[in-house]
């Protein structure tokens, strides 16, 4: 990180602050807690499915709306590498149960889709690589503890780290971005990530709580 240009070091530091906050979020703590009932952890996977489906929409919209040739190639590569991960999640947790439509999860997903449709290319890089991939890596680390050997979580560890580093390389190479705009985008995007994650934890607990 010390070899980065100063503005990018500040962005990376800000992003790491958000990652640390996410590690303390309700969903991550639920998965990492050995005392969490297995049924509650299983319910997390059920309620994760709509967000996983939405992630596929996000990366497809990014690829469809990107016009910069270099960033278009990156977006297409990212889409190809992530293709079918929602199906792997479903296959790794074949409960037969589907999550109900939830306004919080859907609103969070819709916000990301809209940003990928309208923002400049390097801002899309920030969202995809610094936020979604960093969030995915943090979640996958917790999921690997909760579900040892689950192929969905094992799949993400190495790939997500590479995608994060890819984002920082792009921002270092192409510096036509403003520090304040990027940090504001990070702040907003991580609020959405934590909002959705907290909601998934809430739904999982609600599903498996003992009747009053």
PDB file of C-alpha atoms in Angstrom:
ATOM      1  CA  UNK A   1       0.000   0.000   0.000  1.00  0.00           C
ATOM      2  CA  UNK A   2       2.936   2.366   0.649  1.00  0.00           C
ATOM      3  CA  UNK A   3       3.837   2.333  -3.077  1.00  0.00           C
ATOM      4  CA  UNK A   4       0.436   3.753  -4.023  1.00  0.00           C
ATOM      5  CA  UNK A   5       0.023   7.438  -4.884  1.00  0.00           C
ATOM      6  CA  UNK A   6      -1.032   9.400  -1.793  1.00  0.00           C
ATOM      7  CA  UNK A   7      -4.689   9.912  -2.828  1.00  0.00           C
ATOM      8  CA  UNK A   8      -5.076   6.203  -3.533  1.00  0.00           C
ATOM      9  CA  UNK A   9      -3.458   5.303  -0.200  1.00  0.00           C
ATOM     10  CA  UNK A  10      -6.107   7.436   1.472  1.00  0.00           C
ATOM     11  CA  UNK A  11      -8.838   5.652  -0.491  1.00  0.00           C
ATOM     12  CA  UNK A  12      -7.394   2.263   0.444  1.00  0.00           C
ATOM     13  CA  UNK A  13      -7.192   3.286   4.103  1.00  0.00           C
ATOM     14  CA  UNK A  14     -10.799   4.467   4.040  1.00  0.00           C
ATOM     15  CA  UNK A  15     -11.887   1.229   2.424  1.00  0.00           C
ATOM     16  CA  UNK A  16     -10.053  -0.841   5.027  1.00  0.00           C
ATOM     17  CA  UNK A  17     -11.885   1.075   7.738  1.00  0.00           C
ATOM     18  CA  UNK A  18     -15.145   0.029   6.128  1.00  0.00           C
ATOM     19  CA  UNK A  19     -13.988  -3.578   5.848  1.00  0.00           C
ATOM     20  CA  UNK A  20     -13.122  -3.620   9.551  1.00  0.00           C
ATOM     21  CA  UNK A  21     -16.541  -2.208  10.396  1.00  0.00           C
ATOM     22  CA  UNK A  22     -18.173  -4.869   8.235  1.00  0.00           C
ATOM     23  CA  UNK A  23     -16.269  -7.586  10.097  1.00  0.00           C
ATOM     24  CA  UNK A  24     -18.110  -6.418  13.215  1.00  0.00           C
ATOM     25  CA  UNK A  25     -21.523  -6.413  11.531  1.00  0.00           C
ATOM     26  CA  UNK A  26     -24.393  -8.550  12.761  1.00  0.00           C
ATOM     27  CA  UNK A  27     -24.203 -11.015   9.872  1.00  0.00           C
ATOM     28  CA  UNK A  28     -20.474 -11.672  10.126  1.00  0.00           C
ATOM     29  CA  UNK A  29     -20.629 -12.097  13.893  1.00  0.00           C
ATOM     30  CA  UNK A  30     -23.576 -14.468  13.533  1.00  0.00           C
ATOM     31  CA  UNK A  31     -21.630 -16.711  11.165  1.00  0.00           C
ATOM     32  CA  UNK A  32     -18.436 -16.620  13.199  1.00  0.00           C
ATOM     33  CA  UNK A  33     -20.128 -17.344  16.527  1.00  0.00           C
ATOM     34  CA  UNK A  34     -19.863 -21.073  17.392  1.00  0.00           C
ATOM     35  CA  UNK A  35     -22.972 -20.691  19.556  1.00  0.00           C
ATOM     36  CA  UNK A  36     -25.172 -19.684  16.628  1.00  0.00           C
ATOM     37  CA  UNK A  37     -27.622 -22.542  15.965  1.00  0.00           C
ATOM     38  CA  UNK A  38     -26.983 -24.493  12.777  1.00  0.00           C
ATOM     39  CA  UNK A  39     -30.534 -23.812  11.645  1.00  0.00           C
ATOM     40  CA  UNK A  40     -29.919 -20.062  11.834  1.00  0.00           C
ATOM     41  CA  UNK A  41     -26.729 -20.349   9.830  1.00  0.00           C
ATOM     42  CA  UNK A  42     -28.564 -22.451   7.250  1.00  0.00           C
ATOM     43  CA  UNK A  43     -31.264 -19.784   7.071  1.00  0.00           C
ATOM     44  CA  UNK A  44     -28.576 -17.225   6.215  1.00  0.00           C
ATOM     45  CA  UNK A  45     -27.872 -19.135   3.006  1.00  0.00           C
ATOM     46  CA  UNK A  46     -31.558 -19.138   2.140  1.00  0.00           C
ATOM     47  CA  UNK A  47     -31.835 -15.379   2.555  1.00  0.00           C
ATOM     48  CA  UNK A  48     -28.496 -14.779   0.854  1.00  0.00           C
ATOM     49  CA  UNK A  49     -29.813 -16.247  -2.398  1.00  0.00           C
ATOM     50  CA  UNK A  50     -31.694 -13.118  -3.613  1.00  0.00           C
ATOM     51  CA  UNK A  51     -28.592 -10.987  -3.045  1.00  0.00           C
ATOM     52  CA  UNK A  52     -26.482 -13.543  -4.910  1.00  0.00           C
ATOM     53  CA  UNK A  53     -28.937 -13.384  -7.804  1.00  0.00           C
ATOM     54  CA  UNK A  54     -28.822  -9.585  -7.674  1.00  0.00           C
ATOM     55  CA  UNK A  55     -25.017  -9.672  -7.799  1.00  0.00           C
ATOM     56  CA  UNK A  56     -25.294 -11.339 -11.185  1.00  0.00           C
ATOM     57  CA  UNK A  57     -27.508  -8.466 -12.359  1.00  0.00           C
ATOM     58  CA  UNK A  58     -25.033  -5.914 -11.045  1.00  0.00           C
ATOM     59  CA  UNK A  59     -22.032  -7.273 -12.916  1.00  0.00           C
ATOM     60  CA  UNK A  60     -24.093  -7.774 -16.084  1.00  0.00           C
ATOM     61  CA  UNK A  61     -25.302  -4.170 -16.005  1.00  0.00           C
ATOM     62  CA  UNK A  62     -21.764  -2.951 -15.437  1.00  0.00           C
ATOM     63  CA  UNK A  63     -20.578  -4.839 -18.503  1.00  0.00           C
ATOM     64  CA  UNK A  64     -23.533  -3.739 -20.618  1.00  0.00           C
ATOM     65  CA  UNK A  65     -23.193  -0.017 -19.890  1.00  0.00           C
ATOM     66  CA  UNK A  66     -19.399   0.328 -19.855  1.00  0.00           C
ATOM     67  CA  UNK A  67     -18.070   2.183 -22.922  1.00  0.00           C
ATOM     68  CA  UNK A  68     -14.380   2.618 -22.099  1.00  0.00           C
ATOM     69  CA  UNK A  69     -12.571  -0.194 -24.009  1.00  0.00           C
ATOM     70  CA  UNK A  70     -10.157  -1.142 -21.217  1.00  0.00           C
ATOM     71  CA  UNK A  71     -12.820  -1.034 -18.514  1.00  0.00           C
ATOM     72  CA  UNK A  72     -15.270  -2.872 -20.772  1.00  0.00           C
ATOM     73  CA  UNK A  73     -12.786  -5.725 -21.128  1.00  0.00           C
ATOM     74  CA  UNK A  74     -12.319  -5.815 -17.361  1.00  0.00           C
ATOM     75  CA  UNK A  75     -16.076  -5.803 -16.777  1.00  0.00           C
ATOM     76  CA  UNK A  76     -16.616  -8.651 -19.237  1.00  0.00           C
ATOM     77  CA  UNK A  77     -13.812 -10.652 -17.625  1.00  0.00           C
ATOM     78  CA  UNK A  78     -15.320 -10.056 -14.192  1.00  0.00           C
ATOM     79  CA  UNK A  79     -18.756 -11.126 -15.405  1.00  0.00           C
ATOM     80  CA  UNK A  80     -17.331 -14.310 -16.908  1.00  0.00           C
ATOM     81  CA  UNK A  81     -15.463 -15.200 -13.715  1.00  0.00           C
ATOM     82  CA  UNK A  82     -18.558 -14.650 -11.556  1.00  0.00           C
ATOM     83  CA  UNK A  83     -20.980 -16.389 -13.903  1.00  0.00           C
ATOM     84  CA  UNK A  84     -22.995 -19.110 -12.209  1.00  0.00           C
ATOM     85  CA  UNK A  85     -21.845 -18.434  -8.653  1.00  0.00           C
ATOM     86  CA  UNK A  86     -25.496 -18.024  -7.665  1.00  0.00           C
ATOM     87  CA  UNK A  87     -26.145 -21.550  -8.954  1.00  0.00           C
ATOM     88  CA  UNK A  88     -23.192 -22.879  -6.948  1.00  0.00           C
ATOM     89  CA  UNK A  89     -24.729 -21.329  -3.839  1.00  0.00           C
ATOM     90  CA  UNK A  90     -28.047 -23.024  -4.577  1.00  0.00           C
ATOM     91  CA  UNK A  91     -26.383 -26.388  -5.216  1.00  0.00           C
ATOM     92  CA  UNK A  92     -24.300 -26.134  -2.045  1.00  0.00           C
ATOM     93  CA  UNK A  93     -27.401 -25.611   0.070  1.00  0.00           C
ATOM     94  CA  UNK A  94     -30.208 -27.715  -1.457  1.00  0.00           C
ATOM     95  CA  UNK A  95     -32.909 -27.109   1.154  1.00  0.00           C
ATOM     96  CA  UNK A  96     -35.698 -26.664  -1.361  1.00  0.00           C
ATOM     97  CA  UNK A  97     -36.762 -23.471   0.396  1.00  0.00           C
ATOM     98  CA  UNK A  98     -36.701 -20.089  -1.327  1.00  0.00           C
ATOM     99  CA  UNK A  99     -36.538 -16.735   0.413  1.00  0.00           C
ATOM    100  CA  UNK A 100     -39.525 -14.439   0.302  1.00  0.00           C
ATOM    101  CA  UNK A 101     -39.196 -11.113  -1.488  1.00  0.00           C
ATOM    102  CA  UNK A 102     -37.745  -8.584   0.927  1.00  0.00           C
ATOM    103  CA  UNK A 103     -37.879  -4.808   0.386  1.00  0.00           C
ATOM    104  CA  UNK A 104     -34.587  -4.070   2.157  1.00  0.00           C
ATOM    105  CA  UNK A 105     -32.566  -6.588   0.170  1.00  0.00           C
ATOM    106  CA  UNK A 106     -34.234  -5.553  -3.076  1.00  0.00           C
ATOM    107  CA  UNK A 107     -33.713  -1.850  -2.410  1.00  0.00           C
ATOM    108  CA  UNK A 108     -30.028  -2.401  -1.686  1.00  0.00           C
ATOM    109  CA  UNK A 109     -29.612  -4.424  -4.862  1.00  0.00           C
ATOM    110  CA  UNK A 110     -31.494  -1.819  -6.900  1.00  0.00           C
ATOM    111  CA  UNK A 111     -29.176   0.923  -5.623  1.00  0.00           C
ATOM    112  CA  UNK A 112     -26.109  -0.950  -6.863  1.00  0.00           C
ATOM    113  CA  UNK A 113     -27.687  -1.774 -10.213  1.00  0.00           C
ATOM    114  CA  UNK A 114     -28.550   1.892 -10.745  1.00  0.00           C
ATOM    115  CA  UNK A 115     -25.013   3.003  -9.890  1.00  0.00           C
ATOM    116  CA  UNK A 116     -23.551   0.517 -12.366  1.00  0.00           C
ATOM    117  CA  UNK A 117     -25.929   1.858 -14.998  1.00  0.00           C
ATOM    118  CA  UNK A 118     -25.175   5.550 -14.506  1.00  0.00           C
ATOM    119  CA  UNK A 119     -21.760   6.142 -12.913  1.00  0.00           C
ATOM    120  CA  UNK A 120     -18.487   6.790 -14.760  1.00  0.00           C
ATOM    121  CA  UNK A 121     -16.326   3.758 -15.480  1.00  0.00           C
ATOM    122  CA  UNK A 122     -13.752   4.195 -12.723  1.00  0.00           C
ATOM    123  CA  UNK A 123     -16.526   4.657 -10.186  1.00  0.00           C
ATOM    124  CA  UNK A 124     -17.924   1.338 -11.368  1.00  0.00           C
ATOM    125  CA  UNK A 125     -14.479  -0.140 -10.684  1.00  0.00           C
ATOM    126  CA  UNK A 126     -14.645   1.220  -7.136  1.00  0.00           C
ATOM    127  CA  UNK A 127     -18.047  -0.346  -6.527  1.00  0.00           C
ATOM    128  CA  UNK A 128     -17.254  -3.698  -8.097  1.00  0.00           C
ATOM    129  CA  UNK A 129     -13.715  -4.265  -6.855  1.00  0.00           C
ATOM    130  CA  UNK A 130     -13.280  -2.224  -3.689  1.00  0.00           C
ATOM    131  CA  UNK A 131     -16.749  -2.692  -2.220  1.00  0.00           C
ATOM    132  CA  UNK A 132     -18.555  -5.746  -3.579  1.00  0.00           C
ATOM    133  CA  UNK A 133     -15.464  -7.925  -3.799  1.00  0.00           C
ATOM    134  CA  UNK A 134     -14.076  -6.802  -0.440  1.00  0.00           C
ATOM    135  CA  UNK A 135     -17.469  -7.429   1.121  1.00  0.00           C
ATOM    136  CA  UNK A 136     -17.675 -10.808  -0.559  1.00  0.00           C
ATOM    137  CA  UNK A 137     -14.226 -11.793   0.716  1.00  0.00           C
ATOM    138  CA  UNK A 138     -15.104 -10.800   4.283  1.00  0.00           C
ATOM    139  CA  UNK A 139     -18.385 -12.685   4.091  1.00  0.00           C
ATOM    140  CA  UNK A 140     -16.727 -15.736   2.535  1.00  0.00           C
ATOM    141  CA  UNK A 141     -14.111 -15.884   5.282  1.00  0.00           C
ATOM    142  CA  UNK A 142     -16.899 -15.981   7.863  1.00  0.00           C
ATOM    143  CA  UNK A 143     -18.890 -18.440   5.775  1.00  0.00           C
ATOM    144  CA  UNK A 144     -15.946 -20.805   5.523  1.00  0.00           C
ATOM    145  CA  UNK A 145     -15.874 -20.966   9.314  1.00  0.00           C
ATOM    146  CA  UNK A 146     -19.607 -21.567   9.531  1.00  0.00           C
ATOM    147  CA  UNK A 147     -19.726 -24.077   6.645  1.00  0.00           C
ATOM    148  CA  UNK A 148     -16.384 -25.903   6.355  1.00  0.00           C
ATOM    149  CA  UNK A 149     -15.924 -27.402   2.922  1.00  0.00           C
ATOM    150  CA  UNK A 150     -18.843 -25.527   1.355  1.00  0.00           C
ATOM    151  CA  UNK A 151     -17.793 -24.997  -2.291  1.00  0.00           C
ATOM    152  CA  UNK A 152     -19.478 -21.600  -2.562  1.00  0.00           C
ATOM    153  CA  UNK A 153     -17.280 -20.051   0.112  1.00  0.00           C
ATOM    154  CA  UNK A 154     -14.127 -21.881  -0.914  1.00  0.00           C
ATOM    155  CA  UNK A 155     -14.602 -20.540  -4.444  1.00  0.00           C
ATOM    156  CA  UNK A 156     -14.491 -16.915  -3.377  1.00  0.00           C
ATOM    157  CA  UNK A 157     -11.411 -16.616  -1.195  1.00  0.00           C
ATOM    158  CA  UNK A 158      -8.617 -16.405  -3.791  1.00  0.00           C
ATOM    159  CA  UNK A 159     -10.708 -14.922  -6.609  1.00  0.00           C
ATOM    160  CA  UNK A 160     -12.070 -12.098  -4.470  1.00  0.00           C
ATOM    161  CA  UNK A 161      -8.607 -11.039  -3.271  1.00  0.00           C
ATOM    162  CA  UNK A 162      -7.361 -10.851  -6.847  1.00  0.00           C
ATOM    163  CA  UNK A 163     -10.387  -8.801  -7.883  1.00  0.00           C
ATOM    164  CA  UNK A 164      -9.769  -6.307  -5.069  1.00  0.00           C
ATOM    165  CA  UNK A 165      -6.126  -5.862  -6.082  1.00  0.00           C
ATOM    166  CA  UNK A 166      -7.217  -5.458  -9.698  1.00  0.00           C
ATOM    167  CA  UNK A 167      -9.356  -2.495  -8.692  1.00  0.00           C
ATOM    168  CA  UNK A 168      -6.494  -0.750  -6.920  1.00  0.00           C
ATOM    169  CA  UNK A 169      -4.201  -1.323  -9.907  1.00  0.00           C
ATOM    170  CA  UNK A 170      -6.726   0.328 -12.217  1.00  0.00           C
ATOM    171  CA  UNK A 171      -7.087   3.343  -9.957  1.00  0.00           C
ATOM    172  CA  UNK A 172      -3.291   3.658  -9.742  1.00  0.00           C
ATOM    173  CA  UNK A 173      -2.864   3.477 -13.511  1.00  0.00           C
ATOM    174  CA  UNK A 174      -5.760   5.767 -14.382  1.00  0.00           C
ATOM    175  CA  UNK A 175      -5.985   8.719 -12.103  1.00  0.00           C
ATOM    176  CA  UNK A 176      -8.875  10.626 -13.711  1.00  0.00           C
ATOM    177  CA  UNK A 177     -10.938  10.393 -10.529  1.00  0.00           C
ATOM    178  CA  UNK A 178     -11.534  12.723  -7.616  1.00  0.00           C
ATOM    179  CA  UNK A 179     -10.657  11.669  -4.075  1.00  0.00           C
ATOM    180  CA  UNK A 180     -13.764  13.202  -2.499  1.00  0.00           C
ATOM    181  CA  UNK A 181     -16.105  11.607  -5.016  1.00  0.00           C
ATOM    182  CA  UNK A 182     -14.578   8.161  -4.524  1.00  0.00           C
ATOM    183  CA  UNK A 183     -14.610   8.291  -0.728  1.00  0.00           C
ATOM    184  CA  UNK A 184     -18.224   9.492  -0.733  1.00  0.00           C
ATOM    185  CA  UNK A 185     -19.119   6.587  -3.011  1.00  0.00           C
ATOM    186  CA  UNK A 186     -17.318   4.155  -0.701  1.00  0.00           C
ATOM    187  CA  UNK A 187     -19.158   5.517   2.327  1.00  0.00           C
ATOM    188  CA  UNK A 188     -22.552   5.172   0.674  1.00  0.00           C
ATOM    189  CA  UNK A 189     -21.914   1.755  -0.822  1.00  0.00           C
ATOM    190  CA  UNK A 190     -20.703   0.248   2.445  1.00  0.00           C
ATOM    191  CA  UNK A 191     -23.792   1.580   4.198  1.00  0.00           C
ATOM    192  CA  UNK A 192     -25.865  -0.390   1.686  1.00  0.00           C
ATOM    193  CA  UNK A 193     -23.758  -3.529   2.178  1.00  0.00           C
ATOM    194  CA  UNK A 194     -24.197  -3.393   5.961  1.00  0.00           C
ATOM    195  CA  UNK A 195     -27.908  -2.587   5.655  1.00  0.00           C
ATOM    196  CA  UNK A 196     -28.501  -5.647   3.475  1.00  0.00           C
ATOM    197  CA  UNK A 197     -26.275  -7.874   5.616  1.00  0.00           C
ATOM    198  CA  UNK A 198     -28.023  -6.825   8.822  1.00  0.00           C
ATOM    199  CA  UNK A 199     -31.337  -7.581   7.174  1.00  0.00           C
ATOM    200  CA  UNK A 200     -30.211 -11.071   6.128  1.00  0.00           C
ATOM    201  CA  UNK A 201     -29.125 -11.762   9.719  1.00  0.00           C
ATOM    202  CA  UNK A 202     -32.456 -10.465  11.013  1.00  0.00           C
ATOM    203  CA  UNK A 203     -34.427 -12.671   8.606  1.00  0.00           C
ATOM    204  CA  UNK A 204     -32.360 -15.748   9.490  1.00  0.00           C
ATOM    205  CA  UNK A 205     -32.937 -15.240  13.184  1.00  0.00           C
ATOM    206  CA  UNK A 206     -36.630 -14.575  12.654  1.00  0.00           C
ATOM    207  CA  UNK A 207     -37.002 -17.825  10.712  1.00  0.00           C
ATOM    208  CA  UNK A 208     -35.429 -19.907  13.459  1.00  0.00           C
ATOM    209  CA  UNK A 209     -36.513 -18.161  16.642  1.00  0.00           C
ATOM    210  CA  UNK A 210     -38.540 -20.179  19.102  1.00  0.00           C
ATOM    211  CA  UNK A 211     -42.266 -19.329  19.152  1.00  0.00           C
ATOM    212  CA  UNK A 212     -43.318 -16.994  21.935  1.00  0.00           C
TER     213      UNK A 212
END
